[in-house]
JSON list of N, CA and C in Angstrom, two decimals:
[
{"chain": "A", "resi": 80, "resn": "MET", "atom": "N", "xyz": [-16.83, 20.09, 14.90]},
{"chain": "A", "resi": 80, "resn": "MET", "atom": "CA", "xyz": [-17.25, 18.72, 14.61]},
{"chain": "A", "resi": 80, "resn": "MET", "atom": "C", "xyz": [-18.62, 18.47, 15.24]},
{"chain": "A", "resi": 81, "resn": "PHE", "atom": "N", "xyz": [-18.70, 18.59, 16.57]},
{"chain": "A", "resi": 81, "resn": "PHE", "atom": "CA", "xyz": [-19.97, 18.41, 17.26]},
{"chain": "A", "resi": 81, "resn": "PHE", "atom": "C", "xyz": [-20.48, 19.79, 17.67]},
{"chain": "A", "resi": 82, "resn": "GLN", "atom": "N", "xyz": [-21.56, 20.20, 17.06]},
{"chain": "A", "resi": 82, "resn": "GLN", "atom": "CA", "xyz": [-22.12, 21.51, 17.40]},
{"chain": "A", "resi": 82, "resn": "GLN", "atom": "C", "xyz": [-23.17, 21.32, 18.49]},
{"chain": "A", "resi": 83, "resn": "ASP", "atom": "N", "xyz": [-23.23, 22.27, 19.40]},
{"chain": "A", "resi": 83, "resn": "ASP", "atom": "CA", "xyz": [-24.22, 22.23, 20.48]},
{"chain": "A", "resi": 83, "resn": "ASP", "atom": "C", "xyz": [-24.14, 20.93, 21.28]},
{"chain": "A", "resi": 84, "resn": "SER", "atom": "N", "xyz": [-22.94, 20.54, 21.66]},
{"chain": "A", "resi": 84, "resn": "SER", "atom": "CA", "xyz": [-22.79, 19.33, 22.47]},
{"chain": "A", "resi": 84, "resn": "SER", "atom": "C", "xyz": [-21.94, 19.65, 23.69]},
{"chain": "A", "resi": 85, "resn": "PRO", "atom": "N", "xyz": [-22.58, 20.08, 24.74]},
{"chain": "A", "resi": 85, "resn": "PRO", "atom": "CA", "xyz": [-21.82, 20.46, 25.94]},
{"chain": "A", "resi": 85, "resn": "PRO", "atom": "C", "xyz": [-21.02, 19.31, 26.52]},
{"chain": "A", "resi": 86, "resn": "ILE", "atom": "N", "xyz": [-21.50, 18.09, 26.36]},
{"chain": "A", "resi": 86, "resn": "ILE", "atom": "CA", "xyz": [-20.76, 16.93, 26.89]},
{"chain": "A", "resi": 86, "resn": "ILE", "atom": "C", "xyz": [-19.43, 16.80, 26.16]},
{"chain": "A", "resi": 87, "resn": "TYR", "atom": "N", "xyz": [-19.48, 16.88, 24.82]},
{"chain": "A", "resi": 87, "resn": "TYR", "atom": "CA", "xyz": [-18.25, 16.76, 24.03]},
{"chain": "A", "resi": 87, "resn": "TYR", "atom": "C", "xyz": [-17.29, 17.91, 24.37]},
{"chain": "A", "resi": 88, "resn": "ASP", "atom": "N", "xyz": [-17.83, 19.12, 24.47]},
{"chain": "A", "resi": 88, "resn": "ASP", "atom": "CA", "xyz": [-17.00, 20.28, 24.80]},
{"chain": "A", "resi": 88, "resn": "ASP", "atom": "C", "xyz": [-16.31, 20.10, 26.15]},
{"chain": "A", "resi": 89, "resn": "ARG", "atom": "N", "xyz": [-17.05, 19.56, 27.12]},
{"chain": "A", "resi": 89, "resn": "ARG", "atom": "CA", "xyz": [-16.46, 19.33, 28.43]},
{"chain": "A", "resi": 89, "resn": "ARG", "atom": "C", "xyz": [-15.37, 18.25, 28.38]},
{"chain": "A", "resi": 90, "resn": "LEU", "atom": "N", "xyz": [-15.62, 17.19, 27.62]},
{"chain": "A", "resi": 90, "resn": "LEU", "atom": "CA", "xyz": [-14.61, 16.13, 27.48]},
{"chain": "A", "resi": 90, "resn": "LEU", "atom": "C", "xyz": [-13.35, 16.67, 26.82]},
{"chain": "A", "resi": 91, "resn": "VAL", "atom": "N", "xyz": [-13.51, 17.49, 25.79]},
{"chain": "A", "resi": 91, "resn": "VAL", "atom": "CA", "xyz": [-12.36, 18.08, 25.11]},
{"chain": "A", "resi": 91, "resn": "VAL", "atom": "C", "xyz": [-11.59, 18.97, 26.09]},
{"chain": "A", "resi": 92, "resn": "ALA", "atom": "N", "xyz": [-12.31, 19.71, 26.90]},
{"chain": "A", "resi": 92, "resn": "ALA", "atom": "CA", "xyz": [-11.64, 20.58, 27.88]},
{"chain": "A", "resi": 92, "resn": "ALA", "atom": "C", "xyz": [-10.87, 19.75, 28.91]},
{"chain": "A", "resi": 93, "resn": "GLU", "atom": "N", "xyz": [-11.44, 18.61, 29.32]},
{"chain": "A", "resi": 93, "resn": "GLU", "atom": "CA", "xyz": [-10.80, 17.78, 30.34]},
{"chain": "A", "resi": 93, "resn": "GLU", "atom": "C", "xyz": [-9.69, 16.89, 29.77]},
{"chain": "A", "resi": 94, "resn": "ARG", "atom": "N", "xyz": [-9.95, 16.27, 28.63]},
{"chain": "A", "resi": 94, "resn": "ARG", "atom": "CA", "xyz": [-9.05, 15.24, 28.11]},
{"chain": "A", "resi": 94, "resn": "ARG", "atom": "C", "xyz": [-8.29, 15.64, 26.84]},
{"chain": "A", "resi": 95, "resn": "GLY", "atom": "N", "xyz": [-8.67, 16.72, 26.22]},
{"chain": "A", "resi": 95, "resn": "GLY", "atom": "CA", "xyz": [-8.10, 17.10, 24.94]},
{"chain": "A", "resi": 95, "resn": "GLY", "atom": "C", "xyz": [-8.94, 16.53, 23.81]},
{"chain": "A", "resi": 96, "resn": "ASP", "atom": "N", "xyz": [-8.70, 16.99, 22.62]},
{"chain": "A", "resi": 96, "resn": "ASP", "atom": "CA", "xyz": [-9.47, 16.54, 21.45]},
{"chain": "A", "resi": 96, "resn": "ASP", "atom": "C", "xyz": [-8.84, 15.24, 20.94]},
{"chain": "A", "resi": 97, "resn": "VAL", "atom": "N", "xyz": [-9.24, 14.14, 21.57]},
{"chain": "A", "resi": 97, "resn": "VAL", "atom": "CA", "xyz": [-8.64, 12.84, 21.27]},
{"chain": "A", "resi": 97, "resn": "VAL", "atom": "C", "xyz": [-8.81, 12.45, 19.79]},
{"chain": "A", "resi": 98, "resn": "PRO", "atom": "N", "xyz": [-9.99, 12.60, 19.19]},
{"chain": "A", "resi": 98, "resn": "PRO", "atom": "CA", "xyz": [-10.10, 12.24, 17.76]},
{"chain": "A", "resi": 98, "resn": "PRO", "atom": "C", "xyz": [-9.14, 13.05, 16.88]},
{"chain": "A", "resi": 99, "resn": "ALA", "atom": "N", "xyz": [-9.00, 14.34, 17.14]},
{"chain": "A", "resi": 99, "resn": "ALA", "atom": "CA", "xyz": [-8.09, 15.15, 16.32]},
{"chain": "A", "resi": 99, "resn": "ALA", "atom": "C", "xyz": [-6.64, 14.73, 16.55]},
{"chain": "A", "resi": 100, "resn": "LEU", "atom": "N", "xyz": [-6.27, 14.46, 17.80]},
{"chain": "A", "resi": 100, "resn": "LEU", "atom": "CA", "xyz": [-4.91, 14.00, 18.09]},
{"chain": "A", "resi": 100, "resn": "LEU", "atom": "C", "xyz": [-4.64, 12.66, 17.41]},
{"chain": "A", "resi": 101, "resn": "THR", "atom": "N", "xyz": [-5.64, 11.79, 17.43]},
{"chain": "A", "resi": 101, "resn": "THR", "atom": "CA", "xyz": [-5.49, 10.48, 16.80]},
{"chain": "A", "resi": 101, "resn": "THR", "atom": "C", "xyz": [-5.31, 10.61, 15.30]},
{"chain": "A", "resi": 102, "resn": "ARG", "atom": "N", "xyz": [-6.10, 11.48, 14.67]},
{"chain": "A", "resi": 102, "resn": "ARG", "atom": "CA", "xyz": [-5.97, 11.70, 13.22]},
{"chain": "A", "resi": 102, "resn": "ARG", "atom": "C", "xyz": [-4.58, 12.23, 12.88]},
{"chain": "A", "resi": 103, "resn": "ARG", "atom": "N", "xyz": [-4.10, 13.21, 13.64]},
{"chain": "A", "resi": 103, "resn": "ARG", "atom": "CA", "xyz": [-2.77, 13.77, 13.37]},
{"chain": "A", "resi": 103, "resn": "ARG", "atom": "C", "xyz": [-1.68, 12.72, 13.52]},
{"chain": "A", "resi": 104, "resn": "GLU", "atom": "N", "xyz": [-1.79, 11.90, 14.55]},
{"chain": "A", "resi": 104, "resn": "GLU", "atom": "CA", "xyz": [-0.78, 10.86, 14.76]},
{"chain": "A", "resi": 104, "resn": "GLU", "atom": "C", "xyz": [-0.83, 9.82, 13.65]},
{"chain": "A", "resi": 105, "resn": "ALA", "atom": "N", "xyz": [-2.04, 9.45, 13.22]},
{"chain": "A", "resi": 105, "resn": "ALA", "atom": "CA", "xyz": [-2.18, 8.48, 12.13]},
{"chain": "A", "resi": 105, "resn": "ALA", "atom": "C", "xyz": [-1.58, 9.03, 10.84]},
{"chain": "A", "resi": 106, "resn": "GLU", "atom": "N", "xyz": [-1.79, 10.31, 10.56]},
{"chain": "A", "resi": 106, "resn": "GLU", "atom": "CA", "xyz": [-1.19, 10.92, 9.37]},
{"chain": "A", "resi": 106, "resn": "GLU", "atom": "C", "xyz": [0.33, 10.94, 9.46]},
{"chain": "A", "resi": 107, "resn": "ARG", "atom": "N", "xyz": [0.86, 11.25, 10.65]},
{"chain": "A", "resi": 107, "resn": "ARG", "atom": "CA", "xyz": [2.31, 11.27, 10.84]},
{"chain": "A", "resi": 107, "resn": "ARG", "atom": "C", "xyz": [2.90, 9.88, 10.60]},
{"chain": "A", "resi": 108, "resn": "VAL", "atom": "N", "xyz": [2.25, 8.85, 11.14]},
{"chain": "A", "resi": 108, "resn": "VAL", "atom": "CA", "xyz": [2.73, 7.47, 10.96]},
{"chain": "A", "resi": 108, "resn": "VAL", "atom": "C", "xyz": [2.64, 7.08, 9.49]},
{"chain": "A", "resi": 109, "resn": "ARG", "atom": "N", "xyz": [1.56, 7.47, 8.80]},
{"chain": "A", "resi": 109, "resn": "ARG", "atom": "CA", "xyz": [1.41, 7.14, 7.38]},
{"chain": "A", "resi": 109, "resn": "ARG", "atom": "C", "xyz": [2.53, 7.78, 6.56]},
{"chain": "A", "resi": 110, "resn": "ARG", "atom": "N", "xyz": [2.84, 9.06, 6.85]},
{"chain": "A", "resi": 110, "resn": "ARG", "atom": "CA", "xyz": [3.91, 9.73, 6.10]},
{"chain": "A", "resi": 110, "resn": "ARG", "atom": "C", "xyz": [5.26, 9.07, 6.37]},
{"chain": "A", "resi": 111, "resn": "GLU", "atom": "N", "xyz": [5.50, 8.72, 7.63]},
{"chain": "A", "resi": 111, "resn": "GLU", "atom": "CA", "xyz": [6.76, 8.07, 7.98]},
{"chain": "A", "resi": 111, "resn": "GLU", "atom": "C", "xyz": [6.88, 6.70, 7.31]},
{"chain": "A", "resi": 112, "resn": "LEU", "atom": "N", "xyz": [5.80, 5.96, 7.29]},
{"chain": "A", "resi": 112, "resn": "LEU", "atom": "CA", "xyz": [5.81, 4.65, 6.64]},
{"chain": "A", "resi": 112, "resn": "LEU", "atom": "C", "xyz": [6.01, 4.78, 5.14]},
{"chain": "A", "resi": 113, "resn": "GLU", "atom": "N", "xyz": [5.37, 5.78, 4.52]},
{"chain": "A", "resi": 113, "resn": "GLU", "atom": "CA", "xyz": [5.59, 6.03, 3.09]},
{"chain": "A", "resi": 113, "resn": "GLU", "atom": "C", "xyz": [7.06, 6.30, 2.81]},
{"chain": "A", "resi": 114, "resn": "TYR", "atom": "N", "xyz": [7.69, 7.11, 3.65]},
{"chain": "A", "resi": 114, "resn": "TYR", "atom": "CA", "xyz": [9.10, 7.45, 3.47]},
{"chain": "A", "resi": 114, "resn": "TYR", "atom": "C", "xyz": [9.99, 6.21, 3.62]},
{"chain": "A", "resi": 115, "resn": "VAL", "atom": "N", "xyz": [9.70, 5.40, 4.61]},
{"chain": "A", "resi": 115, "resn": "VAL", "atom": "CA", "xyz": [10.51, 4.21, 4.85]},
{"chain": "A", "resi": 115, "resn": "VAL", "atom": "C", "xyz": [10.32, 3.17, 3.75]},
{"chain": "A", "resi": 116, "resn": "MET", "atom": "N", "xyz": [9.10, 3.04, 3.24]},
{"chain": "A", "resi": 116, "resn": "MET", "atom": "CA", "xyz": [8.81, 2.01, 2.23]},
{"chain": "A", "resi": 116, "resn": "MET", "atom": "C", "xyz": [9.19, 2.43, 0.82]},
{"chain": "A", "resi": 117, "resn": "ARG", "atom": "N", "xyz": [9.52, 3.70, 0.62]},
{"chain": "A", "resi": 117, "resn": "ARG", "atom": "CA", "xyz": [9.82, 4.19, -0.72]},
{"chain": "A", "resi": 117, "resn": "ARG", "atom": "C", "xyz": [10.89, 3.37, -1.44]},
{"chain": "A", "resi": 118, "resn": "PRO", "atom": "N", "xyz": [12.03, 3.00, -0.82]},
{"chain": "A", "resi": 118, "resn": "PRO", "atom": "CA", "xyz": [13.02, 2.20, -1.54]},
{"chain": "A", "resi": 118, "resn": "PRO", "atom": "C", "xyz": [12.50, 0.82, -1.94]},
{"chain": "A", "resi": 119, "resn": "TYR", "atom": "N", "xyz": [11.59, 0.26, -1.18]},
{"chain": "A", "resi": 119, "resn": "TYR", "atom": "CA", "xyz": [11.08, -1.08, -1.48]},
{"chain": "A", "resi": 119, "resn": "TYR", "atom": "C", "xyz": [10.02, -1.07, -2.57]},
{"chain": "A", "resi": 120, "resn": "GLN", "atom": "N", "xyz": [9.39, 0.07, -2.81]},
{"chain": "A", "resi": 120, "resn": "GLN", "atom": "CA", "xyz": [8.35, 0.12, -3.83]},
{"chain": "A", "resi": 120, "resn": "GLN", "atom": "C", "xyz": [8.92, -0.18, -5.21]},
{"chain": "A", "resi": 121, "resn": "SER", "atom": "N", "xyz": [10.14, 0.27, -5.48]},
{"chain": "A", "resi": 121, "resn": "SER", "atom": "CA", "xyz": [10.73, -0.01, -6.79]},
{"chain": "A", "resi": 121, "resn": "SER", "atom": "C", "xyz": [11.08, -1.48, -6.91]},
{"chain": "A", "resi": 122, "resn": "LEU", "atom": "N", "xyz": [11.44, -2.13, -5.80]},
{"chain": "A", "resi": 122, "resn": "LEU", "atom": "CA", "xyz": [11.76, -3.56, -5.84]},
{"chain": "A", "resi": 122, "resn": "LEU", "atom": "C", "xyz": [10.51, -4.41, -6.02]},
{"chain": "A", "resi": 123, "resn": "MET", "atom": "N", "xyz": [9.39, -3.93, -5.49]},
{"chain": "A", "resi": 123, "resn": "MET", "atom": "CA", "xyz": [8.16, -4.71, -5.54]},
{"chain": "A", "resi": 123, "resn": "MET", "atom": "C", "xyz": [7.25, -4.27, -6.68]},
{"chain": "A", "resi": 124, "resn": "SER", "atom": "N", "xyz": [7.78, -3.56, -7.66]},
{"chain": "A", "resi": 124, "resn": "SER", "atom": "CA", "xyz": [6.93, -3.12, -8.75]},
{"chain": "A", "resi": 124, "resn": "SER", "atom": "C", "xyz": [6.44, -4.33, -9.53]},
{"chain": "A", "resi": 125, "resn": "PRO", "atom": "N", "xyz": [5.25, -4.26, -10.08]},
{"chain": "A", "resi": 125, "resn": "PRO", "atom": "CA", "xyz": [4.71, -5.41, -10.79]},
{"chain": "A", "resi": 125, "resn": "PRO", "atom": "C", "xyz": [5.58, -5.76, -12.00]},
{"chain": "A", "resi": 126, "resn": "PRO", "atom": "N", "xyz": [5.69, -7.05, -12.30]},
{"chain": "A", "resi": 126, "resn": "PRO", "atom": "CA", "xyz": [6.50, -7.45, -13.44]},
{"chain": "A", "resi": 126, "resn": "PRO", "atom": "C", "xyz": [5.92, -6.90, -14.74]},
{"chain": "A", "resi": 127, "resn": "THR", "atom": "N", "xyz": [6.80, -6.54, -15.64]},
{"chain": "A", "resi": 127, "resn": "THR", "atom": "CA", "xyz": [6.34, -6.04, -16.94]},
{"chain": "A", "resi": 127, "resn": "THR", "atom": "C", "xyz": [5.91, -7.23, -17.77]},
{"chain": "A", "resi": 128, "resn": "PRO", "atom": "N", "xyz": [4.81, -7.09, -18.50]},
{"chain": "A", "resi": 128, "resn": "PRO", "atom": "CA", "xyz": [4.35, -8.21, -19.32]},
{"chain": "A", "resi": 128, "resn": "PRO", "atom": "C", "xyz": [5.35, -8.50, -20.44]},
{"chain": "A", "resi": 129, "resn": "GLU", "atom": "N", "xyz": [5.44, -9.78, -20.79]},
{"chain": "A", "resi": 129, "resn": "GLU", "atom": "CA", "xyz": [6.35, -10.16, -21.86]},
{"chain": "A", "resi": 129, "resn": "GLU", "atom": "C", "xyz": [5.86, -9.57, -23.17]},
{"chain": "A", "resi": 130, "resn": "ARG", "atom": "N", "xyz": [6.82, -9.31, -24.04]},
{"chain": "A", "resi": 130, "resn": "ARG", "atom": "CA", "xyz": [6.45, -8.77, -25.34]},
{"chain": "A", "resi": 130, "resn": "ARG", "atom": "C", "xyz": [5.71, -9.83, -26.14]},
{"chain": "A", "resi": 131, "resn": "PRO", "atom": "N", "xyz": [4.59, -9.48, -26.74]},
{"chain": "A", "resi": 131, "resn": "PRO", "atom": "CA", "xyz": [3.90, -10.47, -27.57]},
{"chain": "A", "resi": 131, "resn": "PRO", "atom": "C", "xyz": [4.74, -10.80, -28.80]},
{"chain": "A", "resi": 132, "resn": "ALA", "atom": "N", "xyz": [4.57, -12.00, -29.30]},
{"chain": "A", "resi": 132, "resn": "ALA", "atom": "CA", "xyz": [5.32, -12.43, -30.49]},
{"chain": "A", "resi": 132, "resn": "ALA", "atom": "C", "xyz": [4.91, -11.56, -31.67]},
{"chain": "A", "resi": 133, "resn": "GLN", "atom": "N", "xyz": [5.86, -11.31, -32.53]},
{"chain": "A", "resi": 133, "resn": "GLN", "atom": "CA", "xyz": [5.59, -10.53, -33.72]},
{"chain": "A", "resi": 133, "resn": "GLN", "atom": "C", "xyz": [4.75, -11.36, -34.69]},
{"chain": "A", "resi": 134, "resn": "PRO", "atom": "N", "xyz": [3.87, -10.73, -35.43]},
{"chain": "A", "resi": 134, "resn": "PRO", "atom": "CA", "xyz": [3.06, -11.50, -36.39]},
{"chain": "A", "resi": 134, "resn": "PRO", "atom": "C", "xyz": [3.96, -12.27, -37.36]},
{"chain": "A", "resi": 135, "resn": "GLY", "atom": "N", "xyz": [3.55, -13.51, -37.62]},
{"chain": "A", "resi": 135, "resn": "GLY", "atom": "CA", "xyz": [4.30, -14.32, -38.57]},
{"chain": "A", "resi": 135, "resn": "GLY", "atom": "C", "xyz": [5.37, -15.18, -37.92]},
{"chain": "A", "resi": 136, "resn": "GLN", "atom": "N", "xyz": [5.65, -15.01, -36.64]},
{"chain": "A", "resi": 136, "resn": "GLN", "atom": "CA", "xyz": [6.67, -15.82, -36.00]},
{"chain": "A", "resi": 136, "resn": "GLN", "atom": "C", "xyz": [6.12, -17.13, -35.48]},
{"chain": "A", "resi": 137, "resn": "GLY", "atom": "N", "xyz": [4.83, -17.25, -35.38]},
{"chain": "A", "resi": 137, "resn": "GLY", "atom": "CA", "xyz": [4.25, -18.50, -34.90]},
{"chain": "A", "resi": 137, "resn": "GLY", "atom": "C", "xyz": [4.25, -18.56, -33.39]},
{"chain": "A", "resi": 138, "resn": "TRP", "atom": "N", "xyz": [3.75, -19.66, -32.89]},
{"chain": "A", "resi": 138, "resn": "TRP", "atom": "CA", "xyz": [3.63, -19.85, -31.45]},
{"chain": "A", "resi": 138, "resn": "TRP", "atom": "C", "xyz": [4.96, -20.30, -30.88]},
{"chain": "A", "resi": 139, "resn": "VAL", "atom": "N", "xyz": [5.34, -19.72, -29.75]},
{"chain": "A", "resi": 139, "resn": "VAL", "atom": "CA", "xyz": [6.58, -20.09, -29.09]},
{"chain": "A", "resi": 139, "resn": "VAL", "atom": "C", "xyz": [6.21, -20.77, -27.77]},
{"chain": "A", "resi": 140, "resn": "PRO", "atom": "N", "xyz": [6.63, -22.03, -27.56]},
{"chain": "A", "resi": 140, "resn": "PRO", "atom": "CA", "xyz": [6.25, -22.71, -26.32]},
{"chain": "A", "resi": 140, "resn": "PRO", "atom": "C", "xyz": [6.93, -22.07, -25.12]},
{"chain": "A", "resi": 141, "resn": "ALA", "atom": "N", "xyz": [6.28, -22.18, -23.98]},
{"chain": "A", "resi": 141, "resn": "ALA", "atom": "CA", "xyz": [6.83, -21.60, -22.77]},
{"chain": "A", "resi": 141, "resn": "ALA", "atom": "C", "xyz": [8.01, -22.41, -22.25]},
{"chain": "A", "resi": 142, "resn": "LEU", "atom": "N", "xyz": [7.98, -23.73, -22.45]},
{"chain": "A", "resi": 142, "resn": "LEU", "atom": "CA", "xyz": [9.05, -24.61, -22.00]},
{"chain": "A", "resi": 142, "resn": "LEU", "atom": "C", "xyz": [9.65, -25.35, -23.20]},
{"chain": "A", "resi": 143, "resn": "PRO", "atom": "N", "xyz": [10.92, -25.70, -23.14]},
{"chain": "A", "resi": 143, "resn": "PRO", "atom": "CA", "xyz": [11.50, -26.48, -24.23]},
{"chain": "A", "resi": 143, "resn": "PRO", "atom": "C", "xyz": [10.87, -27.88, -24.24]},
{"chain": "A", "resi": 144, "resn": "PRO", "atom": "N", "xyz": [10.88, -28.55, -25.37]},
{"chain": "A", "resi": 144, "resn": "PRO", "atom": "CA", "xyz": [10.29, -29.89, -25.42]},
{"chain": "A", "resi": 144, "resn": "PRO", "atom": "C", "xyz": [11.06, -30.83, -24.49]},
{"chain": "A", "resi": 145, "resn": "ALA", "atom": "N", "xyz": [10.35, -31.81, -23.95]},
{"chain": "A", "resi": 145, "resn": "ALA", "atom": "CA", "xyz": [10.97, -32.77, -23.05]},
{"chain": "A", "resi": 145, "resn": "ALA", "atom": "C", "xyz": [11.92, -33.69, -23.83]},
{"chain": "A", "resi": 146, "resn": "ALA", "atom": "N", "xyz": [12.94, -34.14, -23.15]},
{"chain": "A", "resi": 146, "resn": "ALA", "atom": "CA", "xyz": [13.89, -35.09, -23.76]},
{"chain": "A", "resi": 146, "resn": "ALA", "atom": "C", "xyz": [13.19, -36.42, -23.97]},
{"chain": "A", "resi": 147, "resn": "PRO", "atom": "N", "xyz": [13.54, -37.12, -25.05]},
{"chain": "A", "resi": 147, "resn": "PRO", "atom": "CA", "xyz": [12.89, -38.43, -25.27]},
{"chain": "A", "resi": 147, "resn": "PRO", "atom": "C", "xyz": [13.25, -39.40, -24.15]},
{"chain": "A", "resi": 148, "resn": "ARG", "atom": "N", "xyz": [12.29, -40.22, -23.77]},
{"chain": "A", "resi": 148, "resn": "ARG", "atom": "CA", "xyz": [12.52, -41.21, -22.72]},
{"chain": "A", "resi": 148, "resn": "ARG", "atom": "C", "xyz": [13.11, -42.50, -23.30]},
{"chain": "A", "resi": 149, "resn": "PRO", "atom": "N", "xyz": [14.13, -43.02, -22.67]},
{"chain": "A", "resi": 149, "resn": "PRO", "atom": "CA", "xyz": [14.65, -44.31, -23.15]},
{"chain": "A", "resi": 149, "resn": "PRO", "atom": "C", "xyz": [13.71, -45.43, -22.70]},
{"chain": "A", "resi": 150, "resn": "TYR", "atom": "N", "xyz": [13.46, -46.40, -23.58]},
{"chain": "A", "resi": 150, "resn": "TYR", "atom": "CA", "xyz": [12.56, -47.52, -23.24]},
{"chain": "A", "resi": 150, "resn": "TYR", "atom": "C", "xyz": [13.33, -48.77, -22.95]}
]
């Protein structure tokens, strides 16, 4: 990663390769989260669009007409 960097090499020798350890841990957590969330992905799938009306059927209102109001 860092070529010709004695400071980085010394830090890695003293403390370990923290960036590499962090990347590995992040990948492990991502895989675990993917596994845990897998059952919920099917529940949260986007709704399928309604079928468009067939030609010749005319417009279909989304709501039924309102009941007449008594005066």
